[in-house]
């Protein structure tokens, strides 16, 4: 382990977090809130620590181990620093609860311990939602778009932070890829904010809801989540949740006028079909109980898109829906959005690979000598991607079941325990029963909150970076020589 590289990367992340903390400070000054000074203080603390960690330029390459450990460590430290303003302002009296809220924010989970979000200051509400936007695309993608960290080895940072079974460059240089991703992200953010303002949503609500939508997070500024907004405003949120759950490669192809490649993305087609099928099923199932097919269609599409994209917003209490509809929502929680989007979950691409693998094995049983290859988008899936997908699925369910066992110590009902782990592991936020859309996670024990915070981080970072922190061999010192030294 090259500790100098890890400290250097963490240092630069804290410098960026210091800058991010100035934005809620500015919001606090606009509204003349005392909380502004606490964001300023924490910003200074973050910058000082970051400067001390990264003051010495490091030119060593970032190998896979250093990349994964740097990302996982940075997200933990970023959350620990980001929780301080909530605690120092007294708006969340317990630092541990403030940490839970912040981890939930950065991982775009949206699970909350707050019974009344409307008592928070504007600065805290803004920071709470802004953490979604930071974590949605990934802070390291943002950093790589602005500065070269350590030569050309930054791919291991993006691979550790980006969702999906594989991570590819859109263009030859990783820095340019990061710029393109954030440009798409900014376009979606700007477009939604503008539309919400056009349809007369208050500007502060619009920016916070936009952060939560495009980042697929789910923190709102009202206790009713999105239930108090107009139908038009809810429809805009639905559209941008859907768009944010699409693989961002689709938008790159669209902007590059590569229409054939865009239409050939199999994952996006399945993503769309899953949503349509769920929409029809739930609409028909709830139409008689909530006042007609029109209202049923509008409420169901919002909740379906919210769940599959792992955003977690709600416009109604879906706890009162029939069991069939709630079961569909739980299935969508597992599926998640597309790889290469800001959504969480297993990802549609992995589901496709898993189903095609099952189909292949059944065909091999019938025709043992036949040579079968698994293809997506007309391309053969490499063995490494198949292997990593199978390992991911195995670890996913092992951790899920182990977390469920640990959380059950609280002695809540099974639905609460199951969906609380599911909601945190897949970065969704609300679940069912005691963690439904009108409830929160405040009643969980400190131990269970620790388990759920681990699940949030593991789910957001695709398991492996967080698990490496618990592998003893990860921390063994190893002397490596960079490419310049090898040529000497």
XYZ file of N, CA, C and O in Angstrom, residues 13-25 34-51 77-90 95 98 102 106 124 127 131:
208
model
N -9.456 15.783 -1.980
C -10.900 15.699 -1.813
C -11.385 16.668 -0.732
O -12.402 17.335 -0.895
N -10.646 16.755 0.375
C -11.042 17.660 1.457
C -10.935 19.120 1.022
O -11.700 19.971 1.486
N -10.006 19.413 0.148
C -9.938 20.778 -0.398
C -11.205 21.095 -1.182
O -11.767 22.192 -1.069
N -11.655 20.139 -1.976
C -12.879 20.346 -2.744
C -14.092 20.436 -1.825
O -14.999 21.234 -2.056
N -14.105 19.614 -0.775
C -15.231 19.687 0.147
C -15.272 21.047 0.843
O -16.360 21.575 1.122
N -14.110 21.606 1.113
C -14.067 22.940 1.711
C -14.756 23.957 0.814
O -15.498 24.836 1.275
N -14.528 23.834 -0.480
C -15.194 24.726 -1.433
C -16.703 24.477 -1.453
O -17.511 25.410 -1.455
N -17.098 23.207 -1.454
C -18.526 22.873 -1.460
C -19.239 23.454 -0.243
O -20.394 23.893 -0.328
N -18.573 23.447 0.917
C -19.187 23.932 2.159
C -19.433 25.433 2.138
O -20.237 25.948 2.930
N -18.759 26.136 1.263
C -18.979 27.581 1.167
C -20.335 27.911 0.543
O -20.881 28.991 0.790
N -20.873 27.006 -0.236
C -22.164 27.266 -0.892
C -23.316 27.338 0.123
O -24.084 28.297 0.096
N -23.477 26.363 1.039
C -24.517 26.539 2.065
C -24.235 27.709 2.988
O -25.166 28.326 3.516
N -22.950 28.037 3.172
C -22.598 29.227 3.952
C -23.165 30.476 3.283
O -23.740 31.350 3.945
N -27.781 32.161 11.461
C -26.579 31.969 12.268
C -25.804 30.722 11.853
O -24.604 30.614 12.097
N -26.492 29.788 11.193
C -25.843 28.537 10.783
C -24.740 28.780 9.758
O -23.854 27.927 9.584
N -24.751 29.925 9.083
C -23.759 30.203 8.050
C -22.339 30.141 8.599
O -21.424 29.632 7.942
N -22.147 30.652 9.821
C -20.790 30.694 10.382
C -20.235 29.293 10.641
O -19.020 29.059 10.524
N -21.113 28.356 10.957
C -20.648 26.995 11.226
C -20.193 26.303 9.944
O -19.226 25.537 9.957
N -20.861 26.581 8.852
C -20.416 26.036 7.569
C -19.075 26.646 7.176
O -18.214 25.964 6.613
N -18.897 27.926 7.484
C -17.617 28.579 7.192
C -16.499 27.967 8.041
O -15.387 27.718 7.540
N -16.769 27.720 9.310
C -15.760 27.133 10.205
C -15.350 25.748 9.720
O -14.158 25.417 9.636
N -16.341 24.927 9.394
C -16.039 23.571 8.925
C -15.316 23.616 7.583
O -14.438 22.782 7.314
N -15.642 24.587 6.745
C -14.946 24.741 5.470
C -13.454 25.003 5.699
O -12.603 24.409 5.031
N -13.156 25.857 6.647
C -11.757 26.157 6.965
C -11.058 24.917 7.509
O -9.922 24.599 7.128
N -11.732 24.187 8.386
C -11.152 22.955 8.947
C -10.856 21.950 7.839
O -9.771 21.350 7.791
N -11.813 21.786 6.941
C -11.639 20.841 5.840
C -10.463 21.243 4.954
O -9.658 20.393 4.548
N -10.336 22.533 4.672
C -9.247 22.982 3.810
C -7.888 22.791 4.487
O -6.922 22.364 3.842
N -7.808 23.094 5.767
C -6.529 22.952 6.481
C -6.077 21.498 6.486
O -4.916 21.191 6.189
N -6.991 20.593 6.830
C -6.641 19.171 6.841
C -6.251 18.716 5.439
O -5.261 18.007 5.242
N -7.030 19.140 4.459
C -6.733 18.772 3.080
C -5.390 19.300 2.617
O -4.642 18.601 1.926
N -5.073 20.529 2.991
C -3.792 21.121 2.606
C -2.630 20.360 3.242
O -1.613 20.095 2.588
N -14.334 9.876 5.205
C -13.833 11.120 5.801
C -14.678 12.309 5.343
O -14.985 13.216 6.133
N -15.064 12.307 4.084
C -15.916 13.374 3.554
C -17.232 13.440 4.319
O -17.726 14.530 4.646
N -17.793 12.297 4.648
C -19.044 12.256 5.402
C -18.832 12.720 6.838
O -19.670 13.441 7.400
N -17.713 12.325 7.440
C -17.422 12.719 8.823
C -17.272 14.238 8.934
O -17.765 14.853 9.891
N -16.613 14.859 7.960
C -16.463 16.315 7.962
C -17.799 16.986 7.623
O -18.204 17.974 8.243
N -18.510 16.435 6.641
C -19.763 17.021 6.204
C -20.855 16.984 7.255
O -21.822 17.754 7.177
N -20.727 16.095 8.244
C -21.731 16.002 9.310
C -21.561 17.090 10.364
O -22.504 17.367 11.122
N -20.387 17.692 10.440
C -20.106 18.661 11.503
C -21.059 19.863 11.524
O -21.504 20.261 12.605
N -21.406 20.470 10.388
C -22.317 21.623 10.454
C -23.672 21.289 11.081
O -24.218 22.078 11.845
N -24.233 20.110 10.743
C -25.504 19.718 11.349
C -25.390 19.654 12.872
O -26.308 20.061 13.594
N -24.263 19.123 13.324
C -24.061 18.954 14.769
C -23.753 20.278 15.462
O -24.304 20.591 16.525
N -22.901 21.088 14.857
C -22.496 22.347 15.480
C -23.643 23.350 15.554
O -23.725 24.140 16.504
N -24.533 23.314 14.570
C -25.685 24.215 14.617
C -26.705 23.778 15.652
O -27.586 24.561 16.036
N -26.626 22.527 16.103
C -27.593 22.001 17.056
C -28.870 21.512 16.405
O -29.794 21.055 17.095
N -24.146 13.834 17.087
C -23.222 13.780 15.954
C -23.421 12.483 15.174
O -23.299 12.465 13.947
N -26.188 12.943 12.909
C -25.751 13.855 11.846
C -24.904 13.108 10.819
O -25.007 13.350 9.606
N -25.663 12.522 6.848
C -24.686 12.943 5.844
C -24.262 11.794 4.951
O -24.130 11.956 3.728
N -24.559 11.871 0.896
C -23.494 11.673 -0.086
C -23.695 10.405 -0.913
O -23.340 10.371 -2.093
N -28.783 24.473 6.058
C -28.717 23.027 6.308
C -29.534 22.252 5.294
O -29.119 21.178 4.838
N -27.449 22.186 2.119
C -26.315 21.266 2.231
C -26.790 19.819 2.177
O -26.178 18.971 1.533
N -25.488 17.493 -0.954
C -24.679 16.278 -0.820
C -25.123 15.220 -1.833
O -24.306 14.426 -2.306
